[in-house]
Every structure is written in C-alpha cells, then in structure tokens.
PDB file of C-alpha atoms in Angstrom:
ATOM      1  CA  MET A 571       0.000   0.000   0.000  1.00 60.00           C
ATOM      2  CA  GLU A 572       2.821   2.388   0.940  1.00 65.00           C
ATOM      3  CA  ALA A 573       4.642   1.723  -2.350  1.00 64.00           C
ATOM      4  CA  ARG A 574       1.464   2.595  -4.274  1.00 66.00           C
ATOM      5  CA  ILE A 575       1.100   5.874  -2.374  1.00 65.00           C
ATOM      6  CA  ASP A 576       4.762   6.668  -3.084  1.00 71.00           C
ATOM      7  CA  ARG A 577       4.218   6.045  -6.832  1.00 72.00           C
ATOM      8  CA  VAL A 578       1.145   8.293  -6.830  1.00 70.00           C
ATOM      9  CA  THR A 579       3.050  10.982  -4.968  1.00 81.00           C
ATOM     10  CA  LEU A 580       5.973  10.694  -7.401  1.00 81.00           C
ATOM     11  CA  ARG A 581       3.624  11.000 -10.388  1.00 84.00           C
ATOM     12  CA  GLU A 582       1.945  14.045  -8.847  1.00 87.00           C
ATOM     13  CA  ARG A 583       5.324  15.667  -8.201  1.00 86.00           C
ATOM     14  CA  GLU A 584       6.463  14.935 -11.754  1.00 88.00           C
ATOM     15  CA  ARG A 585       3.259  16.439 -13.161  1.00 88.00           C
ATOM     16  CA  GLU A 586       3.781  19.514 -10.985  1.00 88.00           C
ATOM     17  CA  ARG A 587       7.391  19.862 -12.185  1.00 89.00           C
ATOM     18  CA  GLU A 588       6.257  19.471 -15.793  1.00 89.00           C
ATOM     19  CA  ARG A 589       3.590  22.144 -15.284  1.00 86.00           C
ATOM     20  CA  GLU A 590       6.211  24.458 -13.764  1.00 88.00           C
ATOM     21  CA  ARG A 591       8.484  23.895 -16.796  1.00 89.00           C
ATOM     22  CA  GLU A 592       5.574  24.698 -19.127  1.00 87.00           C
ATOM     23  CA  LEU A 593       4.799  27.858 -17.152  1.00 82.00           C
ATOM     24  CA  GLU A 594       8.425  28.946 -17.331  1.00 87.00           C
ATOM     25  CA  LYS A 595       8.419  28.440 -21.116  1.00 90.00           C
ATOM     26  CA  GLU A 596       5.193  30.395 -21.506  1.00 86.00           C
ATOM     27  CA  MET A 597       6.478  33.226 -19.306  1.00 87.00           C
ATOM     28  CA  GLN A 598       9.701  33.297 -21.326  1.00 91.00           C
ATOM     29  CA  SER A 599       7.608  33.540 -24.485  1.00 91.00           C
ATOM     30  CA  LEU A 600       5.649  36.480 -23.028  1.00 92.00           C
ATOM     31  CA  GLN A 601       8.885  38.186 -21.971  1.00 92.00           C
ATOM     32  CA  GLU A 602      10.314  37.741 -25.483  1.00 94.00           C
ATOM     33  CA  LYS A 603       7.144  39.136 -27.068  1.00 94.00           C
ATOM     34  CA  ALA A 604       7.224  42.091 -24.650  1.00 94.00           C
ATOM     35  CA  SER A 605      10.849  42.796 -25.582  1.00 95.00           C
ATOM     36  CA  GLU A 606      10.051  42.549 -29.290  1.00 96.00           C
ATOM     37  CA  TRP A 607       7.027  44.856 -29.100  1.00 95.00           C
ATOM     38  CA  SER A 608       8.475  47.349 -26.609  1.00 96.00           C
ATOM     39  CA  GLY A 609      11.988  47.514 -27.987  1.00 96.00           C
ATOM     40  CA  VAL A 610      13.285  47.079 -24.417  1.00 96.00           C
ATOM     41  CA  ASP A 611      15.590  44.175 -23.660  1.00 94.00           C
ATOM     42  CA  THR A 612      14.524  42.134 -20.632  1.00 92.00           C
ATOM     43  CA  GLY A 613      17.780  43.006 -18.850  1.00 92.00           C
ATOM     44  CA  ASP A 614      17.064  46.728 -19.252  1.00 94.00           C
ATOM     45  CA  ALA A 615      13.433  46.239 -18.213  1.00 93.00           C
ATOM     46  CA  PHE A 616      14.523  44.616 -14.970  1.00 92.00           C
ATOM     47  CA  ALA A 617      17.411  46.941 -14.167  1.00 92.00           C
ATOM     48  CA  ILE A 618      15.052  48.056 -11.392  1.00 91.00           C
ATOM     49  CA  ASP A 619      15.954  44.784  -9.672  1.00 89.00           C
ATOM     50  CA  ASP A 620      19.652  45.660  -9.448  1.00 84.00           C
ATOM     51  CA  ASP A 621      21.243  46.418  -6.111  1.00 83.00           C
ATOM     52  CA  THR A 622      19.652  49.868  -5.836  1.00 86.00           C
ATOM     53  CA  ASN A 623      16.456  50.033  -3.796  1.00 94.00           C
ATOM     54  CA  LEU A 624      14.492  52.593  -5.821  1.00 96.00           C
ATOM     55  CA  PHE A 625      11.907  52.967  -3.087  1.00 97.00           C
ATOM     56  CA  GLN A 626      14.558  54.290  -0.711  1.00 96.00           C
ATOM     57  CA  LYS A 627      16.625  56.088  -3.362  1.00 96.00           C
ATOM     58  CA  LEU A 628      13.622  58.103  -4.559  1.00 97.00           C
ATOM     59  CA  GLY A 629      12.536  59.197  -1.102  1.00 96.00           C
ATOM     60  CA  GLY A 630       9.956  56.612  -0.131  1.00 97.00           C
ATOM     61  CA  LEU A 631       6.182  56.557  -0.238  1.00 97.00           C
ATOM     62  CA  GLN A 632       5.417  60.205  -1.018  1.00 98.00           C
ATOM     63  CA  THR A 633       7.366  60.174  -4.298  1.00 98.00           C
ATOM     64  CA  PHE A 634       5.255  57.263  -5.545  1.00 98.00           C
ATOM     65  CA  ILE A 635       2.006  58.852  -4.382  1.00 98.00           C
ATOM     66  CA  ASN A 636       3.034  61.981  -6.292  1.00 98.00           C
ATOM     67  CA  LEU A 637       4.008  60.001  -9.402  1.00 98.00           C
ATOM     68  CA  SER A 638       0.753  58.038  -9.471  1.00 98.00           C
ATOM     69  CA  THR A 639      -1.353  61.129  -8.793  1.00 98.00           C
ATOM     70  CA  ASN A 640       0.452  63.047 -11.518  1.00 98.00           C
ATOM     71  CA  PHE A 641       0.023  60.130 -13.907  1.00 98.00           C
ATOM     72  CA  TYR A 642      -3.692  59.530 -13.300  1.00 98.00           C
ATOM     73  CA  ASN A 643      -4.504  63.238 -13.413  1.00 98.00           C
ATOM     74  CA  ARG A 644      -3.069  63.177 -16.936  1.00 98.00           C
ATOM     75  CA  VAL A 645      -4.924  59.977 -17.854  1.00 97.00           C
ATOM     76  CA  TYR A 646      -8.318  61.203 -16.636  1.00 97.00           C
ATOM     77  CA  ASP A 647      -7.791  64.597 -18.330  1.00 97.00           C
ATOM     78  CA  ASP A 648      -6.606  63.101 -21.630  1.00 97.00           C
ATOM     79  CA  ASP A 649      -7.874  64.890 -24.747  1.00 96.00           C
ATOM     80  CA  GLU A 650      -8.690  61.617 -26.470  1.00 96.00           C
ATOM     81  CA  GLU A 651     -12.127  60.210 -25.651  1.00 96.00           C
ATOM     82  CA  TRP A 652     -11.149  56.691 -26.800  1.00 95.00           C
ATOM     83  CA  PHE A 653      -8.331  56.653 -24.235  1.00 96.00           C
ATOM     84  CA  ARG A 654     -10.324  58.149 -21.357  1.00 95.00           C
ATOM     85  CA  SER A 655     -13.079  55.615 -22.031  1.00 94.00           C
ATOM     86  CA  ILE A 656     -10.698  52.781 -21.093  1.00 93.00           C
ATOM     87  CA  PHE A 657     -10.866  54.090 -17.518  1.00 93.00           C
ATOM     88  CA  ASP A 658     -14.614  54.862 -17.412  1.00 90.00           C
ATOM     89  CA  LYS A 659     -15.386  52.158 -14.883  1.00 89.00           C
ATOM     90  CA  SER A 660     -12.353  52.878 -12.698  1.00 91.00           C
ATOM     91  CA  ASP A 661     -12.355  55.067  -9.627  1.00 96.00           C
ATOM     92  CA  LYS A 662      -9.485  57.540  -9.997  1.00 97.00           C
ATOM     93  CA  ASP A 663      -8.526  57.532  -6.296  1.00 98.00           C
ATOM     94  CA  LYS A 664      -8.471  53.737  -6.198  1.00 96.00           C
ATOM     95  CA  ALA A 665      -6.413  53.632  -9.406  1.00 95.00           C
ATOM     96  CA  ILE A 666      -3.881  56.011  -7.851  1.00 98.00           C
ATOM     97  CA  GLN A 667      -3.693  53.925  -4.690  1.00 97.00           C
ATOM     98  CA  ASN A 668      -3.388  50.634  -6.574  1.00 95.00           C
ATOM     99  CA  GLN A 669      -0.574  51.990  -8.707  1.00 96.00           C
ATOM    100  CA  TYR A 670       1.507  53.604  -5.984  1.00 97.00           C
ATOM    101  CA  GLU A 671       1.099  50.594  -3.674  1.00 97.00           C
ATOM    102  CA  PHE A 672       2.177  48.259  -6.472  1.00 95.00           C
ATOM    103  CA  LEU A 673       5.177  50.456  -7.353  1.00 96.00           C
ATOM    104  CA  VAL A 674       6.240  50.788  -3.721  1.00 97.00           C
ATOM    105  CA  GLN A 675       6.123  47.004  -3.339  1.00 95.00           C
ATOM    106  CA  ARG A 676       7.791  46.279  -6.680  1.00 95.00           C
ATOM    107  CA  LEU A 677      10.598  48.789  -6.150  1.00 96.00           C
ATOM    108  CA  GLY A 678      11.759  47.677  -2.713  1.00 95.00           C
ATOM    109  CA  GLY A 679       9.272  49.108  -0.239  1.00 96.00           C
ATOM    110  CA  PRO A 680       6.752  47.375   1.998  1.00 97.00           C
ATOM    111  CA  PRO A 681       4.233  44.985   0.389  1.00 95.00           C
ATOM    112  CA  LEU A 682       1.337  47.443   0.593  1.00 94.00           C
ATOM    113  CA  TYR A 683      -0.423  46.166  -2.513  1.00 87.00           C
ATOM    114  CA  SER A 684      -0.316  42.483  -1.589  1.00 87.00           C
ATOM    115  CA  GLN A 685      -1.393  43.192   1.966  1.00 89.00           C
ATOM    116  CA  ARG A 686      -4.514  44.938   0.704  1.00 89.00           C
ATOM    117  CA  ARG A 687      -5.337  43.137  -2.546  1.00 84.00           C
ATOM    118  CA  GLY A 688      -3.335  39.907  -2.697  1.00 83.00           C
ATOM    119  CA  HIS A 689      -1.035  38.920  -5.530  1.00 81.00           C
ATOM    120  CA  PRO A 690      -0.698  41.687  -8.157  1.00 83.00           C
ATOM    121  CA  ALA A 691      -1.608  39.337 -11.063  1.00 79.00           C
ATOM    122  CA  LEU A 692      -1.242  42.223 -13.501  1.00 82.00           C
ATOM    123  CA  ILE A 693      -2.469  40.397 -16.578  1.00 80.00           C
ATOM    124  CA  ALA A 694      -5.642  39.193 -14.894  1.00 79.00           C
ATOM    125  CA  ARG A 695      -6.329  42.587 -13.291  1.00 82.00           C
ATOM    126  CA  HIS A 696      -5.902  44.417 -16.619  1.00 82.00           C
ATOM    127  CA  ARG A 697      -7.891  41.957 -18.694  1.00 80.00           C
ATOM    128  CA  PRO A 698     -11.215  43.876 -18.342  1.00 80.00           C
ATOM    129  CA  PHE A 699      -9.698  46.932 -20.013  1.00 80.00           C
ATOM    130  CA  HIS A 700      -9.587  47.353 -23.781  1.00 79.00           C
ATOM    131  CA  LEU A 701      -5.800  47.351 -24.183  1.00 87.00           C
ATOM    132  CA  THR A 702      -4.114  47.811 -27.542  1.00 92.00           C
ATOM    133  CA  HIS A 703      -0.703  48.864 -28.780  1.00 94.00           C
ATOM    134  CA  LYS A 704      -2.116  52.357 -29.347  1.00 96.00           C
ATOM    135  CA  ALA A 705      -3.452  52.482 -25.780  1.00 95.00           C
ATOM    136  CA  ALA A 706      -0.117  51.240 -24.401  1.00 96.00           C
ATOM    137  CA  GLU A 707       1.717  54.019 -26.210  1.00 97.00           C
ATOM    138  CA  ARG A 708      -0.731  56.629 -24.922  1.00 97.00           C
ATOM    139  CA  TRP A 709      -0.365  55.229 -21.379  1.00 97.00           C
ATOM    140  CA  LEU A 710       3.413  55.362 -21.721  1.00 98.00           C
ATOM    141  CA  HIS A 711       3.236  58.945 -22.987  1.00 98.00           C
ATOM    142  CA  HIS A 712       1.413  59.969 -19.813  1.00 98.00           C
ATOM    143  CA  MET A 713       3.806  57.976 -17.635  1.00 98.00           C
ATOM    144  CA  GLN A 714       6.820  59.659 -19.243  1.00 98.00           C
ATOM    145  CA  GLN A 715       5.216  63.052 -18.612  1.00 98.00           C
ATOM    146  CA  ALA A 716       4.490  62.094 -15.008  1.00 98.00           C
ATOM    147  CA  LEU A 717       8.075  60.889 -14.489  1.00 98.00           C
ATOM    148  CA  ASP A 718       9.421  64.126 -15.952  1.00 97.00           C
ATOM    149  CA  ASN A 719       7.189  66.223 -13.712  1.00 97.00           C
ATOM    150  CA  THR A 720       7.532  64.395 -10.397  1.00 97.00           C
ATOM    151  CA  SER A 721      10.248  65.714  -8.136  1.00 94.00           C
ATOM    152  CA  HIS A 722      12.861  63.458  -6.509  1.00 94.00           C
ATOM    153  CA  ILE A 723      13.183  61.166  -9.544  1.00 97.00           C
ATOM    154  CA  ASP A 724      16.672  61.489 -11.007  1.00 97.00           C
ATOM    155  CA  ASP A 725      17.403  60.938 -14.713  1.00 97.00           C
ATOM    156  CA  ASP A 726      18.963  57.463 -14.279  1.00 96.00           C
ATOM    157  CA  SER A 727      15.962  56.299 -12.281  1.00 96.00           C
ATOM    158  CA  LYS A 728      13.584  57.730 -14.915  1.00 97.00           C
ATOM    159  CA  ILE A 729      15.312  55.642 -17.577  1.00 96.00           C
ATOM    160  CA  MET A 730      15.098  52.481 -15.474  1.00 96.00           C
ATOM    161  CA  LEU A 731      11.448  53.134 -14.671  1.00 97.00           C
ATOM    162  CA  ILE A 732      10.313  53.940 -18.206  1.00 98.00           C
ATOM    163  CA  ASN A 733      12.102  50.811 -19.466  1.00 97.00           C
ATOM    164  CA  PHE A 734      10.269  48.775 -16.836  1.00 96.00           C
ATOM    165  CA  PHE A 735       6.928  50.445 -17.663  1.00 97.00           C
ATOM    166  CA  ARG A 736       7.389  50.045 -21.425  1.00 97.00           C
ATOM    167  CA  HIS A 737       8.291  46.360 -21.149  1.00 96.00           C
ATOM    168  CA  THR A 738       5.517  45.684 -18.633  1.00 95.00           C
ATOM    169  CA  ALA A 739       2.887  47.417 -20.781  1.00 95.00           C
ATOM    170  CA  TYR A 740       3.730  45.120 -23.668  1.00 96.00           C
ATOM    171  CA  PHE A 741       4.039  42.117 -21.360  1.00 93.00           C
ATOM    172  CA  LEU A 742       0.416  42.800 -20.373  1.00 91.00           C
ATOM    173  CA  LEU A 743      -0.621  43.023 -24.022  1.00 93.00           C
ATOM    174  CA  ALA A 744       1.164  39.762 -24.827  1.00 91.00           C
ATOM    175  CA  GLY A 745      -0.438  38.069 -21.819  1.00 89.00           C
ATOM    176  CA  ILE A 746      -3.901  39.332 -22.682  1.00 85.00           C
ATOM    177  CA  GLU A 747      -3.440  38.250 -26.285  1.00 84.00           C
ATOM    178  CA  GLN A 748      -2.367  34.810 -25.090  1.00 81.00           C
ATOM    179  CA  LYS A 749      -5.222  34.649 -22.609  1.00 71.00           C
ATOM    180  CA  ASN A 750      -7.643  35.444 -25.392  1.00 65.00           C
ATOM    181  CA  GLN A 751      -6.299  32.288 -27.036  1.00 61.00           C
ATOM    182  CA  SER A 752      -6.203  30.205 -23.839  1.00 54.00           C
ATOM    183  CA  LEU A 753      -5.989  30.566 -20.077  1.00 46.00           C
ATOM    184  CA  HIS A 754      -3.072  32.543 -18.652  1.00 43.00           C
ATOM    185  CA  PRO A 755      -0.320  30.099 -17.715  1.00 48.00           C
ATOM    186  CA  CYS A 756       0.054  31.470 -14.195  1.00 50.00           C
ATOM    187  CA  LYS A 757      -3.561  31.098 -13.187  1.00 49.00           C
ATOM    188  CA  ASP A 758      -2.986  27.874 -11.265  1.00 49.00           C
ATOM    189  CA  ALA A 759       0.734  28.215 -10.574  1.00 50.00           C
ATOM    190  CA  PRO A 760       1.701  26.695  -7.228  1.00 48.00           C
ATOM    191  CA  GLY A 761       3.751  28.810  -4.818  1.00 47.00           C
ATOM    192  CA  ARG A 762       5.620  31.860  -6.080  1.00 45.00           C
ATOM    193  CA  HIS A 763       4.163  33.509  -9.172  1.00 47.00           C
ATOM    194  CA  PRO A 764       6.467  32.683 -12.127  1.00 48.00           C
ATOM    195  CA  CYS A 765       5.958  36.006 -13.972  1.00 50.00           C
ATOM    196  CA  THR A 766       9.091  38.030 -13.335  1.00 43.00           C
ATOM    197  CA  ASN A 767       7.211  41.295 -13.853  1.00 44.00           C
ATOM    198  CA  PHE A 768       5.672  40.889 -10.409  1.00 39.00           C
TER     199      PHE A 768
END
C-alpha cells in the first residue's frame, strides 16, 4: 500500500514539475514578445531589480504617491475620448492607490499592494480593459510626462522606470493576447508567481 502511495506521490510531483516547466516556457515567451514589441531588452526592463532600492533612493512613499497622482490626473484629463473611455469604470482615487502601492512594493518598499489586494496578477487585473498597442503608447506617454514632472526622480531612475513600464505594458498586451487564445499560464501556478514582472 505504501509503495502505491509513493508512486502516486511521485507521479503528482512529476506532473507539478512538468507544469512548472511549461509555465516557465510560456512566461519566457511572453517576456520575449514584450521585448520585441516594446523595444526594451529584458535586462534593461529589470534593471530596477539591481542592487539599488528605488523605493529608498527616490525618497519613499510620497514620491510614488506623487508620481501616481500626476500620472492619473493626466490619464483622466486626456484629450482623447477613446483613451479616457478605457478608464470609465475605474475610480481615480483607487487607481492612484493601486498603482503607488504596487510600485512601492515592486521597487523595494513594503508589500502594501499584496497586503490589501493579494497577488498583483497584472495580466488578470488588466484583462477587463480594452488594451491595444495604441493604448499602451498613450499610457506610456502619460507615464513619461508624469516621471518628468515628479520631483525626486533622477534621470537614471527615470530611464530604469520607463524601461520597466514600457516592457511591462507590452508584457500585459502579450499576456492578454495569449489569454484570449487560452488561459493565462500562471492562473494555477503553485507557490511563487512565475511572472518576473511581479
């Protein structure tokens, strides 16, 4: 009886390892597509993960509140109706909070976003929005303007951040495109989320 249980356990573990390998391949494919579409190499996109803690370097929480507020003020005041309509069902204050909490967490600060909302799961959380390449570029335009107009963000950090944002925007598009074809590969991932954007 014990030998049978061990064989079942071994098969389950092997299936789990195989699923993890498949997830890694799918995430690699999304990362490659994001690099192709964004023009940002994965290494440059994740320069934010180098030894520098951007949360501390940029002055902590208030800088990210200011960045997100600046950004969403631009988004909600955009001249283009088609772009503003993407955010019609979003509460501006909640969008600001979600973004700055995610950025704080992602850039070396406390896990504010996960404590309040759970895993970021960016692809799943952005799926309800009508995202296109044109929308990504408009979003990135506003983010660049917000970066340029938020104090305490030095030029080197702006470059790292816009590379991260550009790559992530296209990672989301690639993931949503893939999800439209099938389920997102991370949906049932055991343990740590395999998407390196998070």
